[in-house]
Amino acid sequence: MTPLAKLLEAALFASARPITTEELAALSPDDSLAALASAIDELREHYDVDGHGVELQEIAGGWQILTRAEYTEAIERAQLASRPQRLSAAALETLAIIAYRQPISRAEIEEIRGVGIGGVLKSLHERGLIDVVGRGEGLGRPLMYGTTPVFLEHFALRHLEELPRADELAIALRAPAQATLD
Amino acid sequence: MTPLAKLLEAALFASARPITTEELAALSPDDSLAALASAIDELREHYDVDGHGVELQEIAGGWQILTRAEYTEAIERAQLASRPQRLSAAALETLAIIAYRQPISRAEIEEIRGVGIGGVLKSLHERGLIDVVGRGEGLGRPLMYGTTPVFLEHFALRHLEELPRADELAIALRAPAQATLD
Amino acid sequence: MDAVTPRGASGTGTFAVDLPQFSGPLDLLLTLIREEQVDIYDIPIARIAQQFVERIRTLELNEAAEYLEMAARLLRIKVQLLLPAGEQELWEDPRAELVRRLLEYQQMREVVDLLERRGEERRSHFARAYLPTQPVPPQAPLALSLVELLTAVDRVLRAVSRPDMHDVVPRALDVPGAIDAIRAVLALRARALLSDMITGAREPWQVLSMLLGLLELAKLGELRVQQLRPFSNVEITPTDRDAASEAA
């Protein structure tokens, strides 16, 4: 491996979270972005071609080394690491709405889900999946919520645009006027 | 690499602590201890010979993958050299409330902001901008927060009274619940 | 087998815990529509409403206000559909709003499925767990100006100065201030409307202060308050002081 690829590997191994391309570039300011990109490619290919227990994934605007899925069961059985808990259905529904409508207020989310979401919002906030991104214009200037980089990490998304656009979903929402029955 | 070496790599990567040889054996009970020992050797040699940013070390009776010492300095330097960070809107609002209302408890800040602020408080504290300045009188004697000398330094202020509009804003920021109906 | 399908469990409340929980009234409604295999754009509302009510009773969801509210909504739509349509041109299907919400909810559920898949995929990979303790975590310098801090104060103040929808914020009433304002208006005009008096009042406490001020002045005999018809605007006329004392 080239020295730059080795440096990247060391830095990525030292972090539990994805490292952004900018942060990787700061590791070796003398190298060009093109050199960085090719070192990233080199490392990824090395893991894939050479056959490693880990792989390089592009997540949340950066890069992260993760174990390959085929070893997860054996590692968990040997109790060397355990998977994080799944999110509840309520948490996922709330996240889905926030991801697509951000910035969005609590009242608007409740309107779509048809239930109160105080507790869910609090726990999503505590887990760092969402954050207050501003205040709305309406009555009482409600807090507006948006997703965070941790959200992208949790679902291994490179960026929000990786989610299908609303009109690409199978059940594209019709404009309200068309939805009325005649 | 052999399948067993790949499995070991994944397990060592995912574990928070060094793994003993017995624990590694539990990963793949069908393999002999001899096979395990040779897989460990294989992994170590792969890292050394192939040139990697990490190495396999025997520590405290177990095995662990660690980044090579020669890269630690570059990694730390890169974190230092990263560009100036900005505070999030949530952090700014919290800092503003503390600056003008100190000493103030977490509950009081949350009441004013209408949202939990655990994470924000922690990051302001880590930044050295705020600190615990005492305990309040109320239920459970809550921790009271105030700004630090670092905060003053940052704005090149000699003392808190030099904050613009200090008296006016301190009064304006009283929690609404304290206004009473007569 | 019967115990896992909600239908088979109806009438046996003890099985409720074994049933799939619904994440809300829209979830339950959507499930019913799927089970009944009816068109979402043409919901047989009477049948679905009955199913809905039955189901919340079986599942012991009748504690949850959201489900009861939806049940009430369905019954109201059912009633609206039974009423003669009247002007055909102006008639809007009372189900339209419900259909819109269901579609919106269904679209969101599609995203949930996607997130669930992605989350499950991510859960099958482990990140690096061992993190060397760094002596002092070096931090990037902080970019923060005094202007930013003051702007943040502004944002907080704007937020707290208006009562939140969900909180009852006690506020001092300013009756003397309102009385002064009313006297000032009546000094210039022979007749005023309540709506004129409260146009400047942006918040409930200001309207309340104005009302109390009016009642107070009426009690003192300084003005007369009249409402000609129910719900019509309230007229305020100053009483001629001399006339008032003559009458007294």
Coordinates of C-alpha atoms in Angstrom, one line a residue:
Chain A
M1 CA 0.0 0.0 0.0
T2 CA 1.1 3.6 -0.6
P3 CA 2.1 5.6 2.5
L4 CA -1.0 7.8 2.1
A5 CA -3.3 4.8 2.0
K6 CA -1.6 3.5 5.2
L7 CA -2.1 6.8 6.9
L8 CA -5.8 6.8 5.9
E9 CA -6.2 3.3 7.2
A10 CA -4.6 4.3 10.6
A11 CA -6.9 7.3 10.9
L12 CA -10.0 5.3 9.9
F13 CA -9.1 2.6 12.4
A14 CA -8.8 5.2 15.1
S15 CA -12.3 6.4 14.8
A16 CA -15.7 4.8 15.6
R17 CA -17.4 7.1 13.3
P18 CA -17.1 8.1 9.6
I19 CA -14.4 10.6 8.8
T20 CA -15.3 13.2 6.3
T21 CA -13.2 13.7 3.1
E22 CA -12.2 17.1 4.4
E23 CA -10.9 15.7 7.7
L24 CA -9.0 13.0 5.7
A25 CA -7.4 15.7 3.6
A26 CA -6.2 17.5 6.7
L27 CA -4.1 14.4 7.5
S28 CA -1.7 15.1 4.7
P29 CA -2.1 18.7 3.5
D30 CA 0.6 18.3 0.9
D31 CA -1.2 15.7 -1.0
S32 CA -3.8 16.7 -3.7
L33 CA -7.4 15.8 -3.5
A34 CA -6.9 13.6 -6.5
A35 CA -4.1 11.7 -4.6
L36 CA -6.5 11.4 -1.6
A37 CA -9.3 10.0 -3.8
S38 CA -6.9 7.4 -5.3
A39 CA -5.6 6.4 -1.9
I40 CA -9.1 5.9 -0.7
D41 CA -9.8 3.7 -3.8
E42 CA -6.6 1.8 -3.1
L43 CA -7.6 1.0 0.4
R44 CA -11.1 0.0 -0.6
E45 CA -9.8 -2.3 -3.3
H46 CA -7.2 -3.7 -1.0
Y47 CA -9.9 -4.8 1.4
D48 CA -12.1 -6.2 -1.3
V49 CA -9.5 -7.9 -3.5
D50 CA -7.1 -9.0 -0.9
G51 CA -9.8 -10.5 1.2
H52 CA -10.2 -8.8 4.5
G53 CA -12.7 -9.2 7.4
V54 CA -13.4 -5.4 7.1
E55 CA -14.5 -3.2 4.3
L56 CA -14.5 0.6 3.5
Q57 CA -17.9 2.2 3.2
E58 CA -18.9 5.7 2.1
I59 CA -21.2 7.1 4.8
A60 CA -22.5 10.5 5.9
G61 CA -20.2 12.5 3.6
G62 CA -17.2 10.5 4.7
W63 CA -15.6 7.1 5.0
Q64 CA -15.8 4.4 7.6
I65 CA -14.2 1.0 8.0
L66 CA -16.8 -1.6 9.1
T67 CA -16.7 -5.4 9.5
R68 CA -18.2 -7.5 6.8
A69 CA -21.8 -8.7 7.3
E70 CA -20.8 -12.4 7.0
Y71 CA -18.9 -12.3 10.3
T72 CA -21.5 -10.5 12.4
E73 CA -23.3 -13.6 13.7
A74 CA -20.1 -15.4 14.8
I75 CA -18.8 -12.2 16.6
E76 CA -22.1 -11.8 18.4
R77 CA -22.3 -15.5 19.3
A78 CA -18.8 -15.3 20.8
Q79 CA -20.0 -12.2 22.7
L80 CA -17.2 -10.0 21.5
A81 CA -19.5 -7.3 20.4
S82 CA -23.3 -6.7 20.2
R83 CA -25.5 -5.0 17.7
P84 CA -27.3 -1.8 18.7
Q85 CA -31.0 -2.0 19.4
R86 CA -33.5 -1.6 16.6
L87 CA -35.5 1.6 16.5
S88 CA -39.2 1.3 17.4
A89 CA -41.9 1.6 14.7
A90 CA -42.9 5.0 16.2
A91 CA -39.3 6.2 16.1
L92 CA -38.9 5.1 12.5
E93 CA -42.1 6.8 11.4
T94 CA -41.1 10.0 13.0
L95 CA -37.6 9.9 11.5
A96 CA -39.1 9.2 8.0
I97 CA -41.3 12.3 8.3
I98 CA -38.5 14.5 9.6
A99 CA -36.1 13.3 6.9
Y100 CA -38.5 14.2 4.1
R101 CA -40.1 17.3 5.5
Q102 CA -37.2 19.0 7.4
P103 CA -37.3 21.5 8.9
I104 CA -40.6 20.4 10.5
S105 CA -42.4 21.2 13.8
R106 CA -43.6 18.7 16.3
A107 CA -47.3 19.6 15.6
E108 CA -46.8 18.9 11.9
I109 CA -45.3 15.5 12.6
E110 CA -48.1 14.7 14.9
E111 CA -50.6 15.7 12.2
I112 CA -49.1 13.3 9.8
R113 CA -48.7 10.4 12.2
G114 CA -52.0 11.0 13.9
V115 CA -50.5 10.5 17.4
G116 CA -48.7 12.5 20.0
I117 CA -44.9 12.2 19.8
G118 CA -43.4 13.9 22.7
G119 CA -41.5 10.9 24.1
V120 CA -40.3 9.7 20.7
L121 CA -39.0 13.1 19.8
K122 CA -37.1 13.3 23.1
S123 CA -35.5 9.9 22.7
L124 CA -34.5 10.6 19.0
H125 CA -33.0 13.9 20.2
E126 CA -31.1 12.1 23.0
R127 CA -29.7 9.6 20.5
G128 CA -28.5 12.4 18.4
L129 CA -30.5 11.3 15.4
I130 CA -32.4 14.6 15.2
D131 CA -31.7 18.2 16.3
V132 CA -33.4 21.5 16.6
V133 CA -32.5 23.4 13.4
G134 CA -34.4 26.6 14.0
R135 CA -37.7 28.1 14.8
G136 CA -40.8 28.2 12.7
E137 CA -42.8 31.3 11.9
G138 CA -46.2 30.2 13.3
L139 CA -47.9 30.7 16.6
G140 CA -45.4 30.4 19.5
R141 CA -42.5 30.1 17.0
P142 CA -42.3 26.3 17.3
L143 CA -39.0 24.5 17.4
M144 CA -38.2 23.0 14.0
Y145 CA -36.5 19.6 13.8
G146 CA -34.1 18.1 11.2
T147 CA -31.9 15.1 10.9
T148 CA -28.2 15.0 11.9
P149 CA -25.1 13.2 10.5
V150 CA -25.8 10.5 13.1
F151 CA -29.0 9.8 11.2
L152 CA -27.0 9.2 8.0
E153 CA -24.6 7.0 9.9
H154 CA -27.4 5.0 11.5
F155 CA -28.8 4.0 8.1
A156 CA -25.4 4.0 6.3
L157 CA -26.5 6.8 3.9
R158 CA -23.9 8.8 2.1
H159 CA -26.2 11.9 2.1
L160 CA -29.9 12.7 2.4
E161 CA -30.2 12.8 -1.4
E162 CA -29.6 9.1 -1.4
L163 CA -33.1 8.6 -0.1
P164 CA -35.6 8.4 -3.0
R165 CA -37.2 11.7 -3.9
A166 CA -40.8 11.9 -2.7
D167 CA -42.1 11.7 -6.3
E168 CA -40.1 8.5 -6.8
L169 CA -41.9 6.6 -4.1
A170 CA -44.4 4.0 -5.3
I171 CA -47.3 5.9 -3.7
A172 CA -46.5 9.4 -4.9
L173 CA -48.7 11.8 -3.1
R174 CA -51.2 13.4 -5.4
A175 CA -51.7 17.1 -5.2
P176 CA -54.5 17.8 -2.8
A177 CA -56.8 19.0 -5.6
Q178 CA -56.5 15.7 -7.4
A179 CA -57.1 13.7 -4.3
T180 CA -60.6 15.1 -3.9
L181 CA -63.3 12.7 -5.1
D182 CA -65.8 13.8 -7.7
Chain B
M1 CA -6.1 -14.3 3.7
T2 CA -7.8 -17.5 4.9
P3 CA -11.4 -17.3 6.0
L4 CA -10.3 -17.8 9.6
A5 CA -7.9 -14.9 9.5
K6 CA -10.6 -12.7 8.0
L7 CA -13.0 -13.7 10.8
L8 CA -10.3 -12.9 13.4
E9 CA -9.7 -9.6 11.8
A10 CA -13.4 -8.7 12.0
A11 CA -13.7 -9.8 15.6
L12 CA -10.6 -8.0 16.7
F13 CA -11.8 -4.8 14.9
A14 CA -15.3 -5.0 16.5
S15 CA -14.1 -5.6 20.1
A16 CA -13.5 -2.8 22.5
R17 CA -10.8 -4.7 24.4
P18 CA -8.0 -7.2 23.7
I19 CA -9.3 -10.7 23.0
T20 CA -7.7 -13.8 24.5
T21 CA -6.8 -16.8 22.5
E22 CA -9.6 -18.8 24.2
E23 CA -12.2 -16.2 23.2
L24 CA -10.9 -16.2 19.7
A25 CA -11.3 -20.0 19.7
A26 CA -15.0 -19.6 20.5
L27 CA -15.5 -17.7 17.2
S28 CA -15.0 -20.8 15.2
P29 CA -15.2 -23.9 17.4
D30 CA -14.6 -26.3 14.5
D31 CA -11.1 -25.0 14.0
S32 CA -8.2 -26.5 15.9
L33 CA -6.0 -24.4 18.2
A34 CA -3.2 -25.0 15.8
A35 CA -5.3 -23.5 12.9
L36 CA -6.2 -20.6 15.1
A37 CA -2.5 -19.9 16.0
S38 CA -1.5 -20.0 12.4
A39 CA -4.4 -17.7 11.4
I40 CA -3.2 -15.2 14.1
D41 CA 0.3 -15.4 12.6
E42 CA -1.1 -15.0 9.1
L43 CA -3.0 -11.8 10.1
R44 CA 0.1 -10.3 11.9
E45 CA 2.3 -11.0 9.0
H46 CA -0.2 -9.7 6.5
Y47 CA -0.2 -6.4 8.4
D48 CA 3.6 -6.3 8.6
V49 CA 4.6 -7.5 5.3
D50 CA 1.9 -6.0 3.1
G51 CA 2.4 -2.7 4.7
H52 CA -0.6 -1.5 6.7
G53 CA -1.4 1.5 8.9
V54 CA -2.3 -1.0 11.7
E55 CA -0.6 -3.9 13.4
L56 CA -1.6 -6.9 15.5
Q57 CA -0.2 -6.7 19.1
E58 CA -0.3 -9.1 22.0
I59 CA -1.4 -7.2 25.0
A60 CA -2.5 -8.3 28.5
G61 CA -2.8 -11.9 27.5
G62 CA -4.9 -11.0 24.4
W63 CA -4.7 -9.8 20.9
Q64 CA -5.6 -6.3 19.6
I65 CA -5.3 -4.4 16.4
L66 CA -3.7 -1.0 17.0
T67 CA -2.8 1.9 14.7
R68 CA 1.0 2.1 14.2
A69 CA 2.7 4.6 16.4
E70 CA 4.2 6.5 13.4
Y71 CA 0.7 7.7 12.3
T72 CA -0.6 8.9 15.7
E73 CA 1.1 12.2 15.5
A74 CA -0.3 13.0 12.0
I75 CA -3.8 12.0 13.2
E76 CA -3.6 14.3 16.2
R77 CA -2.2 17.1 14.2
A78 CA -5.0 16.8 11.6
Q79 CA -7.6 17.2 14.3
L80 CA -5.8 20.4 15.5
A81 CA -5.5 21.8 12.0
S82 CA -9.2 21.3 11.2
R83 CA -11.0 24.5 10.5
P84 CA -12.7 26.7 13.1
Q85 CA -15.9 25.1 14.3
R86 CA -19.1 27.1 14.6
L87 CA -21.6 26.6 17.4
S88 CA -24.9 25.2 16.3
A89 CA -28.0 27.4 16.7
A90 CA -29.0 25.3 19.7
A91 CA -25.6 25.7 21.4
L92 CA -25.6 29.4 20.7
E93 CA -29.1 29.9 22.2
T94 CA -28.1 27.9 25.3
L95 CA -24.9 29.9 25.7
A96 CA -26.7 33.1 25.3
I97 CA -29.2 32.2 28.0
I98 CA -26.4 31.1 30.4
A99 CA -24.4 34.3 29.7
Y100 CA -27.3 36.6 30.6
R101 CA -29.1 34.5 33.3
Q102 CA -26.2 33.0 35.2
P103 CA -26.2 31.2 37.5
I104 CA -28.9 29.0 36.0
S105 CA -29.8 25.3 36.2
R106 CA -30.3 23.0 33.3
A107 CA -34.0 22.7 34.0
E108 CA -34.4 26.5 33.8
I109 CA -32.6 26.6 30.5
E110 CA -34.8 23.8 29.2
E111 CA -37.9 25.6 30.3
I112 CA -36.9 28.7 28.3
R113 CA -35.8 26.8 25.2
G114 CA -38.6 24.2 25.4
V115 CA -36.3 21.3 24.5
G116 CA -33.7 19.0 26.2
I117 CA -30.2 20.4 26.2
G118 CA -28.1 17.6 27.6
G119 CA -25.8 17.2 24.6
V120 CA -25.4 21.0 24.1
L121 CA -24.5 21.6 27.7
K122 CA -21.9 18.9 27.5
S123 CA -20.3 20.3 24.4
L124 CA -20.3 23.9 25.7
H125 CA -18.6 22.5 28.9
E126 CA -16.0 20.6 26.8
R127 CA -15.3 23.8 24.9
G128 CA -14.6 25.4 28.3
L129 CA -17.2 28.1 27.7
I130 CA -19.3 27.2 30.7
D131 CA -18.8 25.5 34.0
V132 CA -20.7 24.4 37.1
V133 CA -20.6 27.4 39.4
G134 CA -22.5 26.1 42.4
R135 CA -25.7 24.4 43.4
G136 CA -29.2 25.9 43.4
E137 CA -31.6 26.0 46.3
G138 CA -34.5 24.1 44.7
L139 CA -35.5 20.4 44.7
G140 CA -32.4 18.2 44.5
R141 CA -30.1 21.2 44.7
P142 CA -29.5 21.3 40.9
L143 CA -26.1 22.2 39.4
M144 CA -26.0 25.8 38.4
Y145 CA -24.1 26.9 35.3
G146 CA -22.2 30.0 34.4
T147 CA -19.7 31.3 31.9
T148 CA -16.0 30.9 32.3
P149 CA -12.9 33.2 31.9
V150 CA -12.5 31.4 28.5
F151 CA -15.9 32.8 27.5
L152 CA -14.8 36.3 28.4
E153 CA -11.5 35.9 26.7
H154 CA -13.2 34.8 23.5
F155 CA -15.1 38.1 23.3
A156 CA -12.2 40.1 24.7
L157 CA -14.3 41.2 27.7
R158 CA -12.8 42.0 31.0
H159 CA -15.9 41.1 33.1
L160 CA -19.5 40.1 32.5
E161 CA -20.8 43.6 33.0
E162 CA -19.2 44.5 29.7
L163 CA -21.6 42.2 27.8
P164 CA -23.8 44.5 25.8
R165 CA -27.3 45.1 27.2
A166 CA -26.5 42.9 30.2
D167 CA -29.2 44.2 32.6
E168 CA -31.9 44.5 30.0
L169 CA -31.5 41.0 28.6
A170 CA -31.1 39.4 32.0
I171 CA -34.5 40.6 32.9
A172 CA -36.0 39.8 29.5
L173 CA -34.8 36.2 29.7
R174 CA -36.7 35.4 32.9
A175 CA -38.7 32.3 32.3
P176 CA -42.3 33.1 31.3
A177 CA -43.6 30.9 34.2
Q178 CA -42.2 33.4 36.6
A179 CA -44.5 36.1 35.4
T180 CA -47.5 35.9 37.7
L181 CA -51.1 36.7 37.1
D182 CA -52.5 39.3 39.5
Chain C
M1 CA -53.4 -19.6 14.4
D2 CA -56.5 -17.7 15.2
A3 CA -54.9 -15.9 18.1
V4 CA -52.4 -14.1 15.8
T5 CA -55.0 -12.7 13.5
P6 CA -56.9 -9.8 15.1
R7 CA -60.2 -11.0 13.6
G8 CA -60.0 -14.4 15.3
A9 CA -59.3 -12.7 18.6
S10 CA -62.3 -10.4 18.6
G11 CA -64.4 -11.0 21.7
T12 CA -61.5 -12.4 23.6
G13 CA -59.9 -9.4 25.1
T14 CA -57.2 -11.4 26.8
F15 CA -55.5 -12.0 23.5
A16 CA -55.0 -8.3 23.0
V17 CA -51.4 -8.5 24.1
D18 CA -50.6 -11.0 21.4
L19 CA -51.9 -8.8 18.7
P20 CA -49.7 -6.7 16.5
Q21 CA -49.7 -3.2 17.9
F22 CA -50.5 -0.3 15.7
S23 CA -48.4 2.8 15.7
G24 CA -51.5 5.0 15.5
P25 CA -55.0 5.4 14.3
L26 CA -53.9 5.9 10.7
D27 CA -51.9 2.7 10.9
L28 CA -55.0 0.8 12.1
L29 CA -57.2 2.4 9.5
L30 CA -54.8 1.5 6.7
T31 CA -54.6 -2.1 8.0
L32 CA -58.4 -2.4 7.9
I33 CA -58.5 -1.0 4.4
R34 CA -56.0 -3.6 3.3
E35 CA -57.7 -6.4 5.1
E36 CA -61.1 -5.5 3.6
Q37 CA -59.4 -5.0 0.2
V38 CA -61.3 -1.9 -0.5
D39 CA -60.3 1.1 -2.7
I40 CA -58.6 3.8 -0.7
Y41 CA -60.2 6.4 -3.0
D42 CA -63.7 4.9 -2.4
I43 CA -63.7 3.8 1.3
P44 CA -67.0 2.1 2.3
I45 CA -67.1 4.3 5.3
A46 CA -69.9 2.7 7.3
R47 CA -68.2 -0.7 7.2
I48 CA -64.8 0.6 7.9
A49 CA -66.0 2.8 10.7
Q50 CA -67.7 -0.2 12.4
Q51 CA -64.6 -2.3 12.0
F52 CA -62.5 0.5 13.4
V53 CA -64.7 0.9 16.5
E54 CA -64.8 -2.8 17.0
R55 CA -61.1 -3.1 16.7
I56 CA -60.2 -0.4 19.2
R57 CA -62.5 -2.1 21.7
T58 CA -60.9 -5.5 21.1
L59 CA -57.4 -4.2 21.3
E60 CA -58.3 -2.1 24.3
L61 CA -57.0 1.0 22.5
N62 CA -60.0 2.9 23.8
E63 CA -57.8 4.5 26.4
A64 CA -55.9 6.3 23.6
A65 CA -57.5 9.6 22.7
E66 CA -56.1 9.5 19.2
Y67 CA -58.0 6.3 18.4
L68 CA -61.2 7.7 19.8
E69 CA -60.8 10.9 17.9
M70 CA -60.4 9.0 14.7
A71 CA -63.5 6.8 15.5
A72 CA -65.5 10.0 16.0
R73 CA -64.1 11.4 12.7
L74 CA -65.2 8.3 10.8
L75 CA -68.7 8.4 12.4
R76 CA -69.0 12.0 11.4
I77 CA -68.0 11.3 7.8
K78 CA -70.6 8.5 7.8
V79 CA -73.3 10.9 8.9
Q80 CA -72.2 13.5 6.4
L81 CA -72.5 10.9 3.6
L82 CA -76.0 10.0 4.7
L83 CA -77.2 13.6 4.4
P84 CA -78.7 14.7 1.1
A85 CA -75.9 16.1 -1.1
G86 CA -77.8 19.3 -2.0
E87 CA -76.0 21.4 -4.6
Q88 CA -74.1 18.8 -6.6
E89 CA -71.5 21.4 -7.8
L90 CA -70.5 22.5 -4.3
W91 CA -70.6 19.1 -2.8
E92 CA -67.2 17.8 -1.6
D93 CA -66.8 14.3 -0.6
P94 CA -66.3 14.3 3.2
R95 CA -63.8 11.4 2.8
A96 CA -61.4 13.6 0.7
E97 CA -59.4 14.9 3.7
L98 CA -59.1 11.4 5.2
V99 CA -58.0 10.0 1.9
R100 CA -55.3 12.7 1.6
R101 CA -54.0 11.9 5.1
L102 CA -54.0 8.2 4.5
L103 CA -52.0 8.6 1.3
E104 CA -49.6 10.8 3.0
Y105 CA -49.3 8.3 5.8
Q106 CA -48.9 5.4 3.4
Q107 CA -46.1 7.3 1.6
M108 CA -44.3 7.8 4.9
R109 CA -44.7 4.1 5.6
E110 CA -42.9 3.4 2.4
V111 CA -40.0 5.5 3.6
V112 CA -40.1 3.6 6.9
D113 CA -39.7 0.3 5.0
L114 CA -36.7 1.7 3.3
L115 CA -35.1 3.0 6.5
E116 CA -35.8 -0.3 8.2
R117 CA -34.0 -2.2 5.4
R118 CA -31.1 0.2 5.5
G119 CA -30.9 0.2 9.3
E120 CA -30.9 -3.6 9.3
E121 CA -28.1 -3.6 6.7
R122 CA -26.0 -1.2 8.8
R123 CA -26.7 -3.3 12.0
S124 CA -25.0 -6.2 10.3
H125 CA -21.7 -4.4 10.3
F126 CA -19.7 -3.5 13.4
A127 CA -17.7 -0.3 13.7
R128 CA -14.4 0.0 15.4
A129 CA -15.1 -0.4 19.1
Y130 CA -11.7 0.2 20.7
L131 CA -10.8 3.8 20.8
P132 CA -7.4 4.8 22.2
T133 CA -7.9 7.4 25.0
Q134 CA -6.3 10.6 23.8
P135 CA -4.6 12.6 26.4
V136 CA -6.3 15.9 25.6
P137 CA -8.8 15.8 22.7
P138 CA -7.5 18.6 20.6
Q139 CA -10.3 20.9 19.5
A140 CA -10.6 23.0 16.5
P141 CA -10.6 26.7 17.2
L142 CA -14.0 28.2 17.8
A143 CA -15.6 30.7 15.4
L144 CA -18.0 32.8 17.5
S145 CA -18.7 36.5 17.4
L146 CA -20.6 38.7 19.9
V147 CA -23.1 39.5 17.2
E148 CA -23.9 35.8 16.9
L149 CA -24.4 35.6 20.6
L150 CA -26.8 38.6 20.6
T151 CA -28.7 37.3 17.6
A152 CA -29.2 34.1 19.6
V153 CA -30.6 36.1 22.5
D154 CA -33.0 37.7 20.1
R155 CA -34.1 34.3 18.8
V156 CA -34.7 33.1 22.3
L157 CA -36.6 36.2 23.3
R158 CA -38.8 36.2 20.2
A159 CA -39.6 32.6 21.1
V160 CA -40.4 33.1 24.8
S161 CA -42.3 36.3 24.3
R162 CA -45.2 34.5 22.6
P163 CA -47.2 32.0 24.6
D164 CA -46.7 28.4 23.4
M165 CA -49.7 26.6 22.0
H166 CA -49.5 23.9 24.5
D167 CA -48.6 25.9 27.6
V168 CA -50.9 28.1 29.6
V169 CA -48.7 31.0 30.2
P170 CA -49.9 33.2 33.1
R171 CA -49.6 36.8 32.2
A172 CA -50.3 39.9 34.1
L173 CA -53.3 41.7 32.8
D174 CA -53.0 45.5 32.2
V175 CA -56.5 46.8 33.0
P176 CA -55.4 50.4 33.9
G177 CA -53.5 50.5 30.6
A178 CA -56.5 49.4 28.7
I179 CA -58.7 51.9 30.5
D180 CA -56.3 54.7 29.4
A181 CA -56.4 53.4 25.8
I182 CA -60.2 53.3 25.8
R183 CA -60.5 56.8 27.2
A184 CA -58.1 58.1 24.6
V185 CA -60.1 56.6 21.8
L186 CA -63.4 57.8 23.2
A187 CA -62.0 61.3 23.7
L188 CA -61.7 61.6 19.9
R189 CA -64.7 59.6 18.7
A190 CA -68.4 59.6 19.5
R191 CA -68.7 55.9 18.8
A192 CA -66.3 53.0 18.6
L193 CA -66.5 49.3 17.8
L194 CA -65.0 46.6 20.0
S195 CA -63.1 45.3 16.9
D196 CA -61.4 48.8 16.6
M197 CA -60.4 48.6 20.2
I198 CA -58.6 45.3 19.9
T199 CA -57.0 45.6 16.5
G200 CA -53.7 46.4 18.1
A201 CA -54.0 43.5 20.6
R202 CA -51.9 40.7 19.4
E203 CA -52.2 38.4 22.4
P204 CA -55.0 37.0 24.5
W205 CA -54.0 39.0 27.6
Q206 CA -54.3 42.2 25.7
V207 CA -57.8 41.4 24.6
L208 CA -58.8 40.3 28.1
S209 CA -57.4 43.5 29.5
M210 CA -59.4 45.5 27.0
L211 CA -62.6 43.6 27.9
L212 CA -62.1 44.1 31.6
G213 CA -61.3 47.8 31.0
L214 CA -64.5 48.2 29.1
L215 CA -66.6 46.5 31.7
E216 CA -65.0 48.6 34.4
L217 CA -65.7 51.9 32.5
A218 CA -69.3 50.7 31.9
K219 CA -69.7 50.1 35.6
L220 CA -68.3 53.6 36.3
G221 CA -70.9 54.9 33.9
E222 CA -68.3 56.4 31.5
L223 CA -69.6 54.5 28.5
R224 CA -72.3 52.2 27.2
V225 CA -71.7 48.9 25.6
Q226 CA -74.3 47.6 23.2
Q227 CA -74.6 44.5 21.0
L228 CA -77.5 44.8 18.6
R229 CA -77.7 41.2 17.5
P230 CA -76.0 38.0 18.8
F231 CA -72.5 37.8 17.4
S232 CA -72.6 41.3 15.9
N233 CA -69.9 43.8 16.7
V234 CA -70.1 45.5 20.0
E235 CA -70.7 49.2 20.0
I236 CA -69.1 51.5 22.5
T237 CA -70.5 54.9 23.1
P238 CA -69.3 57.4 25.7
T239 CA -72.1 58.6 28.0
D240 CA -72.5 62.3 28.2
R241 CA -71.3 63.0 31.7
D242 CA -74.0 65.6 32.4
A243 CA -76.7 63.3 30.9
A244 CA -75.5 60.5 33.0
S245 CA -75.6 62.5 36.2
E246 CA -79.1 63.8 35.3
A247 CA -80.3 60.3 34.8
A248 CA -78.9 59.4 38.1

